[in-house]
Amino acid sequence: MADHHPSKADGARVLADLNALRAFGAYKTGVHRPTFSEPHLRSLEWLMRKLPEAGLVAEIDGIGNVLGSSAKAGPKLLAGSHLESQNFAGWLDGPLGVAYALEAARVINPDPGIPGAVEVAAWCDEEGHFGHFLGSRSYVGDVTERDIDSARDRTDNRMMRAALQAAGLADRRRVTAERGRHVGYLEAHIEQGRTLEGSRRAIGVVTSIVGIWQYQITATGEQNHAGTTRMKDRKDAGLALARLCVAIDDRFPARSGPRTVWTTGRISLDPGAPSIIPGRAEMLFQIRDDNPEVVERLEALLREIAAEIAAASRCEVEVKRIRTGRPAKMDDRFQRAIEDAASIFAEGKSVSMPSGAGHDAQVLATIMPAGMLFVPSIGGISHHWDENTDDADIVRGAEVFVEACRRLLAN
Ligand SMILES: [Zn+2]
């Protein structure tokens, strides 16, 4: 088959779409568009109005996913991202991937020279205001009615049922994937880190999305009077966890992988008064990596360190895993399509890299081949209203994305 002319995204149109979306919930230089807020619903309506321009039939479903489906013959590629934002955050995290998917559909779907069509999705609540990836997980059949019953907004405690009701979505069906319909799922996103900027690359080809392992670590000592208990007699649970944090940072690097990251979240001391030695202390701890073997190694080390600190602090230290990571491998053919497209539209300035952040693509990857491409984030800043990407990088990313879609449909 003769190769079709490369498909060209209209960069000005993509920038105009992104700026239109930016107006919904504009806050400083970013947006405040939490899930099911009024600006979020208006952004979904905007997309519903745009999808027919790409020959797509638009539907919003019972969990707030917007889907555009095509009646064109031939293979279908699913593409998208999300439109809600973190609270008081950036304008590109999510919308970039939706705008690219819309552009790919507008270029490819009316072209009789390209077989098949791009179908567009905006997954609801990727940012986790009500849960974890509720929209994309609903689409792959991984959300029950009970999950929705118990979901609440983490900021204002509003029940998800009430939010769906207020949005007029409560009586709609939830759309789930029609197995075998799609050749796969492609998502674009800002990198939200500094790898691309630091290496002067225009396109990141995502190899895998890291898994997240979470631990609850509890130290139990002896609660006592802070004035009368001599230092040598204390069993200070808070001190034990503080020592643990330092020991982790000292000893993890020797056994971690090249991209392993770890973070201590909330630390709470009980009772937490300066006049009382804490008898109990608890911390949340997280490890991210794309290789479960590395995390197994680190978890063993974590338990070893905890045992040593328990002995040294005369406290009990318990390590409990409360979440097991499931890294998602991106499909080889999708990675190649992005690289090939980057060789045409980005002078080959692409680099393979894992994603340290979670994305809907990891959920879609459980039922179909999936791929992701990144564009640079200025200063690596995201989840903040300063988040930004050069217009030239946005346009180049759109061109690479559209061409990658064409290639995935062509063979
Ligand atoms: Zn995102």
Coordinates of C-alpha atoms and ligand atoms in Angstrom, one line a residue:
M1 CA 0.0 0.0 0.0
A2 CA 1.4 3.4 -0.9
D3 CA 2.0 5.6 2.1
H4 CA -0.6 8.3 2.5
H5 CA 0.6 11.9 2.8
P6 CA 1.4 12.8 6.4
S7 CA -1.7 14.1 8.1
K8 CA -1.3 17.7 9.3
A9 CA -2.9 19.0 12.5
D10 CA -4.1 22.6 12.4
G11 CA -2.0 24.1 15.2
A12 CA -3.9 27.4 15.4
R13 CA -7.1 25.4 15.8
V14 CA -5.7 23.3 18.6
L15 CA -4.5 26.4 20.5
A16 CA -7.9 28.1 20.0
D17 CA -9.6 25.0 21.5
L18 CA -7.2 25.0 24.5
N19 CA -7.8 28.7 25.1
A20 CA -11.5 28.2 24.9
L21 CA -11.3 25.5 27.5
R22 CA -9.1 27.7 29.6
A23 CA -12.0 30.1 30.0
F24 CA -14.1 27.6 31.9
G25 CA -13.1 28.2 35.6
A26 CA -10.2 30.5 34.8
Y27 CA -8.1 31.1 37.9
K28 CA -4.9 33.3 37.8
T29 CA -3.0 31.8 34.8
G30 CA -4.6 28.4 35.3
V31 CA -8.1 26.9 36.1
H32 CA -10.1 25.8 39.0
R33 CA -12.4 23.2 37.5
P34 CA -13.1 20.3 40.0
T35 CA -15.2 17.4 38.9
F36 CA -18.9 18.3 38.5
S37 CA -18.3 21.9 39.3
E38 CA -20.2 24.4 37.1
P39 CA -17.1 25.2 34.9
H40 CA -16.3 21.5 34.5
L41 CA -19.9 20.8 33.3
R42 CA -19.6 23.7 30.8
S43 CA -16.3 22.3 29.5
L44 CA -18.0 18.9 28.9
E45 CA -20.9 20.7 27.1
W46 CA -18.3 22.5 25.0
L47 CA -16.8 19.2 23.9
M48 CA -20.3 17.7 23.2
R49 CA -20.8 20.6 20.8
K50 CA -17.4 20.1 19.1
L51 CA -17.5 16.4 18.5
P52 CA -19.9 16.5 15.6
E53 CA -17.3 18.7 13.7
A54 CA -15.3 15.5 13.6
G55 CA -18.1 13.4 12.3
L56 CA -18.7 11.9 15.8
V57 CA -21.9 11.2 17.6
A58 CA -21.5 12.7 21.1
E59 CA -22.8 11.2 24.3
I60 CA -22.3 12.0 28.0
D61 CA -22.9 9.0 30.2
G62 CA -24.0 8.3 33.7
I63 CA -20.6 8.9 35.3
G64 CA -19.8 12.0 33.3
N65 CA -17.7 10.5 30.6
V66 CA -18.1 12.3 27.2
L67 CA -17.7 9.9 24.3
G68 CA -17.7 10.6 20.6
S69 CA -18.3 7.6 18.3
S70 CA -18.0 7.2 14.6
A71 CA -20.1 5.3 12.0
K72 CA -17.2 5.3 9.5
A73 CA -16.2 1.9 8.3
G74 CA -12.8 0.4 9.2
P75 CA -10.7 0.3 12.4
K76 CA -11.4 2.6 15.3
L77 CA -8.8 4.2 17.6
L78 CA -9.8 5.6 20.9
A79 CA -8.1 8.8 22.1
G80 CA -8.6 11.3 24.9
S81 CA -7.8 12.4 28.4
H82 CA -9.8 14.5 31.0
L83 CA -11.3 18.0 31.4
E84 CA -11.6 18.5 35.1
S85 CA -8.6 19.9 37.0
Q86 CA -7.0 19.7 40.4
N87 CA -8.1 22.5 42.7
F88 CA -6.6 25.8 41.6
A89 CA -4.3 24.1 39.1
G90 CA -3.1 24.3 35.5
W91 CA -4.8 24.7 32.1
L92 CA -3.2 21.9 30.2
D93 CA -3.3 18.9 32.5
G94 CA -6.1 16.9 30.7
P95 CA -7.4 19.4 28.1
L96 CA -4.2 19.0 26.0
G97 CA -5.0 15.3 25.4
V98 CA -8.7 16.0 24.7
A99 CA -7.8 18.8 22.3
Y100 CA -5.3 16.6 20.5
A101 CA -7.8 13.7 20.2
L102 CA -10.5 16.1 18.9
E103 CA -8.0 17.4 16.3
A104 CA -7.0 13.9 15.2
A105 CA -10.6 13.1 14.7
R106 CA -11.3 16.3 12.7
V107 CA -8.3 15.6 10.4
I108 CA -8.7 11.8 10.0
N109 CA -12.4 11.0 10.1
P110 CA -13.5 13.0 7.0
D111 CA -10.4 11.8 5.0
P112 CA -11.5 9.0 2.7
G113 CA -7.8 8.2 2.1
I114 CA -7.4 7.1 5.7
P115 CA -9.1 3.9 6.8
G116 CA -11.2 4.0 10.0
A117 CA -11.7 6.7 12.5
V118 CA -10.5 8.3 15.8
E119 CA -13.1 8.2 18.6
V120 CA -12.8 10.7 21.4
A121 CA -13.2 10.3 25.1
A122 CA -13.0 12.8 28.0
W123 CA -12.8 10.6 31.1
C124 CA -14.5 11.9 34.2
D125 CA -12.6 12.5 37.5
E126 CA -9.2 11.4 36.5
E127 CA -8.0 13.9 39.1
G128 CA -9.6 11.9 41.8
H129 CA -12.0 14.4 43.4
F130 CA -14.4 11.5 44.1
G131 CA -12.2 8.4 43.7
H132 CA -9.4 6.9 41.6
F133 CA -10.0 7.1 37.8
L134 CA -13.7 6.6 38.2
G135 CA -14.6 7.5 34.6
S136 CA -12.1 5.3 32.8
R137 CA -12.6 2.5 35.3
S138 CA -16.3 2.7 34.8
Y139 CA -15.7 2.4 31.0
V140 CA -13.6 -0.8 31.5
G141 CA -16.3 -2.3 33.8
D142 CA -14.4 -1.8 37.1
V143 CA -16.8 0.5 39.0
T144 CA -19.9 -0.8 40.8
E145 CA -23.0 1.1 41.8
R146 CA -21.9 0.7 45.4
D147 CA -18.6 2.4 44.5
I148 CA -20.6 5.3 43.3
D149 CA -22.9 5.2 46.4
S150 CA -19.9 5.6 48.7
A151 CA -17.9 8.2 46.6
R152 CA -17.6 11.7 48.1
D153 CA -15.9 14.8 47.0
R154 CA -12.6 15.0 49.0
T155 CA -12.9 18.8 49.2
D156 CA -16.5 19.5 50.2
N157 CA -17.7 16.0 51.1
R158 CA -20.6 16.1 48.6
M159 CA -21.9 12.7 47.7
M160 CA -21.2 11.6 44.1
R161 CA -24.8 10.6 43.7
A162 CA -25.9 14.1 44.6
A163 CA -23.4 15.6 42.2
L164 CA -24.6 13.4 39.4
Q165 CA -28.2 14.3 40.2
A166 CA -27.4 18.0 40.2
A167 CA -25.6 17.6 36.9
G168 CA -28.6 15.9 35.3
L169 CA -26.7 12.7 34.8
A170 CA -28.2 10.4 37.4
D171 CA -30.6 8.6 35.1
R172 CA -28.2 8.0 32.3
R173 CA -26.6 4.7 31.5
R174 CA -22.9 4.2 32.0
V175 CA -21.2 3.4 28.7
T176 CA -18.7 0.5 28.9
A177 CA -16.2 -0.6 26.3
E178 CA -17.4 -2.7 23.4
R179 CA -14.7 -5.4 23.4
G180 CA -12.8 -5.6 20.1
R181 CA -14.1 -2.3 18.8
H182 CA -10.8 -0.4 19.2
V183 CA -7.3 -1.1 17.9
G184 CA -6.3 0.6 21.1
Y185 CA -6.1 3.8 23.1
L186 CA -3.8 6.8 22.6
E187 CA -3.4 9.6 25.1
A188 CA -1.3 12.8 25.0
H189 CA -0.4 14.7 28.2
I190 CA 2.0 17.3 29.4
E191 CA 5.0 15.6 31.0
Q192 CA 4.6 17.3 34.5
G193 CA 8.3 16.8 35.0
R194 CA 11.6 18.1 33.6
T195 CA 12.9 15.1 31.6
L196 CA 12.0 16.6 28.2
E197 CA 13.0 20.1 29.0
G198 CA 16.3 19.0 30.5
S199 CA 17.2 16.8 27.5
R200 CA 15.8 19.3 24.9
R201 CA 13.5 16.7 23.5
A202 CA 10.1 17.6 22.1
I203 CA 8.2 14.3 22.5
G204 CA 8.3 11.7 25.3
V205 CA 7.3 8.2 24.2
V206 CA 5.9 6.6 27.3
T207 CA 7.2 3.0 27.9
S208 CA 5.1 2.3 31.0
I209 CA 3.1 4.0 33.7
V210 CA 4.5 3.4 37.2
G211 CA 2.6 1.5 39.8
I212 CA 2.0 3.0 43.3
W213 CA 2.6 1.0 46.4
Q214 CA 1.3 2.5 49.7
Y215 CA 2.1 1.6 53.3
Q216 CA 0.8 2.5 56.7
I217 CA 3.6 2.4 59.2
T218 CA 2.6 2.4 62.9
A219 CA 5.0 2.8 65.9
T220 CA 3.8 1.9 69.3
G221 CA 5.8 3.1 72.4
E222 CA 4.7 4.3 75.8
Q223 CA 2.7 7.5 76.4
N224 CA 4.1 9.4 79.4
H225 CA 4.7 12.7 81.0
A226 CA 7.1 14.9 79.0
G227 CA 8.4 16.7 82.1
T228 CA 9.1 13.8 84.5
T229 CA 10.1 10.9 82.2
R230 CA 13.9 10.9 81.8
M231 CA 15.2 10.7 78.3
K232 CA 16.8 7.3 78.8
D233 CA 13.5 5.8 80.0
R234 CA 11.4 7.0 77.1
K235 CA 9.7 4.9 74.4
D236 CA 8.9 7.7 72.0
A237 CA 6.9 6.4 69.1
G238 CA 7.2 9.7 67.2
L239 CA 10.9 9.7 67.4
A240 CA 11.0 6.1 66.1
L241 CA 9.1 7.2 62.9
A242 CA 11.3 10.3 62.5
R243 CA 14.4 8.0 62.6
L244 CA 12.7 5.6 60.1
C245 CA 12.2 8.5 57.6
V246 CA 15.9 9.4 57.8
A247 CA 17.0 5.8 57.5
I248 CA 14.9 5.2 54.4
D249 CA 16.4 8.2 52.7
D250 CA 19.9 7.0 53.6
R251 CA 19.5 3.4 52.6
F252 CA 16.9 3.2 49.8
P253 CA 19.1 4.7 47.0
A254 CA 21.5 1.7 47.1
R255 CA 18.7 -0.7 46.3
S256 CA 16.3 1.4 44.2
G257 CA 15.9 1.5 40.4
P258 CA 16.9 4.4 38.2
R259 CA 13.5 6.1 38.5
T260 CA 12.2 4.9 41.8
V261 CA 10.7 7.6 44.0
W262 CA 9.4 7.4 47.6
T263 CA 7.5 9.9 49.7
T264 CA 6.3 10.2 53.2
G265 CA 2.7 11.5 53.5
R266 CA 0.9 12.4 56.7
I267 CA 2.6 11.7 60.0
S268 CA 0.4 11.8 63.0
L269 CA 1.5 11.6 66.6
D270 CA -0.9 10.4 69.3
P271 CA -1.8 12.3 71.4
G272 CA 0.3 15.0 69.7
A273 CA 0.7 17.4 72.6
P274 CA 4.2 18.8 73.4
S275 CA 3.7 17.9 77.1
I276 CA 3.1 14.2 76.4
I277 CA 5.5 11.7 74.9
P278 CA 3.7 10.2 71.9
G279 CA 2.7 6.5 72.7
R280 CA 1.7 5.9 69.1
A281 CA 2.7 7.4 65.8
E282 CA 1.5 6.6 62.3
M283 CA 2.7 7.6 58.8
L284 CA 1.7 7.0 55.3
F285 CA 4.4 6.1 52.9
Q286 CA 4.5 5.6 49.1
I287 CA 6.8 4.0 46.6
R288 CA 6.4 4.4 42.8
D289 CA 8.2 2.3 40.2
D290 CA 7.5 0.5 36.9
N291 CA 9.2 -2.7 38.1
P292 CA 7.5 -4.7 40.9
E293 CA 10.8 -6.6 41.6
V294 CA 12.5 -3.3 42.6
V295 CA 9.6 -2.5 44.9
E296 CA 9.7 -6.0 46.4
R297 CA 13.4 -5.4 47.2
L298 CA 12.6 -2.1 48.8
E299 CA 9.7 -3.4 50.8
A300 CA 12.0 -6.1 52.3
L301 CA 14.5 -3.3 53.1
L302 CA 11.8 -1.2 54.6
R303 CA 10.8 -4.1 57.0
E304 CA 14.5 -4.6 57.9
I305 CA 15.0 -1.0 58.7
A306 CA 11.7 -0.9 60.7
A307 CA 12.9 -3.9 62.8
E308 CA 16.2 -2.2 63.5
I309 CA 14.6 1.0 64.6
A310 CA 12.0 -0.8 66.7
A311 CA 14.9 -2.4 68.6
A312 CA 16.9 0.8 68.9
S313 CA 13.8 2.8 70.0
R314 CA 12.3 0.2 72.2
C315 CA 9.0 0.6 70.3
E316 CA 7.1 -1.8 68.1
V317 CA 7.0 -0.8 64.5
E318 CA 4.5 -2.4 62.1
V319 CA 4.7 -2.0 58.3
K320 CA 1.4 -2.7 56.5
R321 CA 1.0 -2.6 52.8
I322 CA -2.3 -0.9 52.0
R323 CA -2.1 -0.6 48.2
T324 CA -0.3 -2.7 45.7
G325 CA 1.0 -1.1 42.5
R326 CA 0.1 -2.3 39.1
P327 CA 2.4 -0.8 36.5
A328 CA 1.0 -0.6 33.0
K329 CA 3.2 -1.4 30.1
M330 CA 2.5 0.7 27.0
D331 CA 2.1 -1.3 23.7
D332 CA 5.3 -1.6 21.5
R333 CA 3.4 -0.8 18.3
F334 CA 2.0 2.3 19.9
Q335 CA 5.5 3.4 21.0
R336 CA 6.9 2.8 17.5
A337 CA 4.0 4.8 15.9
I338 CA 4.8 7.8 18.2
E339 CA 8.5 7.6 17.4
D340 CA 7.9 7.3 13.7
A341 CA 5.6 10.3 13.8
A342 CA 8.2 12.3 15.8
S343 CA 10.8 11.5 13.2
I344 CA 8.6 13.4 10.7
F345 CA 7.2 16.2 12.8
A346 CA 9.7 16.7 15.6
E347 CA 13.1 16.0 13.9
G348 CA 13.3 12.8 15.7
K349 CA 13.6 14.6 19.0
S350 CA 11.8 12.0 21.0
V351 CA 12.9 10.0 24.0
S352 CA 11.5 6.9 25.7
M353 CA 10.6 7.3 29.3
P354 CA 8.3 5.9 32.0
S355 CA 5.5 8.0 33.4
G356 CA 5.8 8.7 37.1
A357 CA 2.3 10.1 37.2
G358 CA -0.9 8.1 36.9
H359 CA -3.1 8.5 33.8
D360 CA -6.3 7.0 32.3
A361 CA -4.1 5.2 29.8
Q362 CA -3.1 2.8 32.6
V363 CA -6.8 1.8 33.1
L364 CA -7.5 1.5 29.4
A365 CA -4.3 -0.7 29.1
T366 CA -6.1 -3.4 31.1
I367 CA -8.4 -4.1 28.2
M368 CA -6.7 -2.9 25.0
P369 CA -3.3 -1.9 23.7
A370 CA -2.4 1.6 24.9
G371 CA 0.1 4.3 24.3
M372 CA 1.0 7.8 25.6
L373 CA 3.0 10.7 24.4
F374 CA 4.3 13.6 26.4
V375 CA 5.1 17.2 25.5
P376 CA 7.4 19.3 27.6
S377 CA 6.3 21.2 30.7
I378 CA 8.0 24.5 31.3
G379 CA 10.1 24.1 34.5
G380 CA 8.4 20.8 35.1
I381 CA 5.6 22.6 36.9
S382 CA 2.1 21.0 37.1
H383 CA -0.8 20.8 39.6
H384 CA -0.2 24.5 39.9
W385 CA -1.6 27.5 38.0
D386 CA 1.9 28.3 36.7
E387 CA 1.7 25.1 34.6
N388 CA 2.5 25.9 31.0
T389 CA 4.0 24.6 27.7
D390 CA 5.4 26.6 24.8
D391 CA 2.9 27.1 22.0
A392 CA 5.4 25.7 19.5
D393 CA 5.7 22.5 21.6
I394 CA 1.9 22.3 21.8
V395 CA 1.6 22.5 18.0
R396 CA 4.4 20.1 17.4
G397 CA 2.9 17.6 19.8
A398 CA -0.5 17.9 18.0
E399 CA 1.2 17.1 14.6
V400 CA 3.0 14.1 16.1
F401 CA -0.2 12.9 17.7
V402 CA -2.3 13.1 14.6
E403 CA 0.3 11.3 12.5
A404 CA 0.7 8.6 15.2
C405 CA -3.1 8.1 15.0
R406 CA -3.0 7.8 11.2
R407 CA -0.2 5.2 11.4
L408 CA -2.1 3.2 14.1
L409 CA -5.2 3.0 11.9
A410 CA -3.2 2.3 8.7
N411 CA -1.6 -1.0 9.7
Ligands
ZN1 ZN -3.9 14.6 33.8

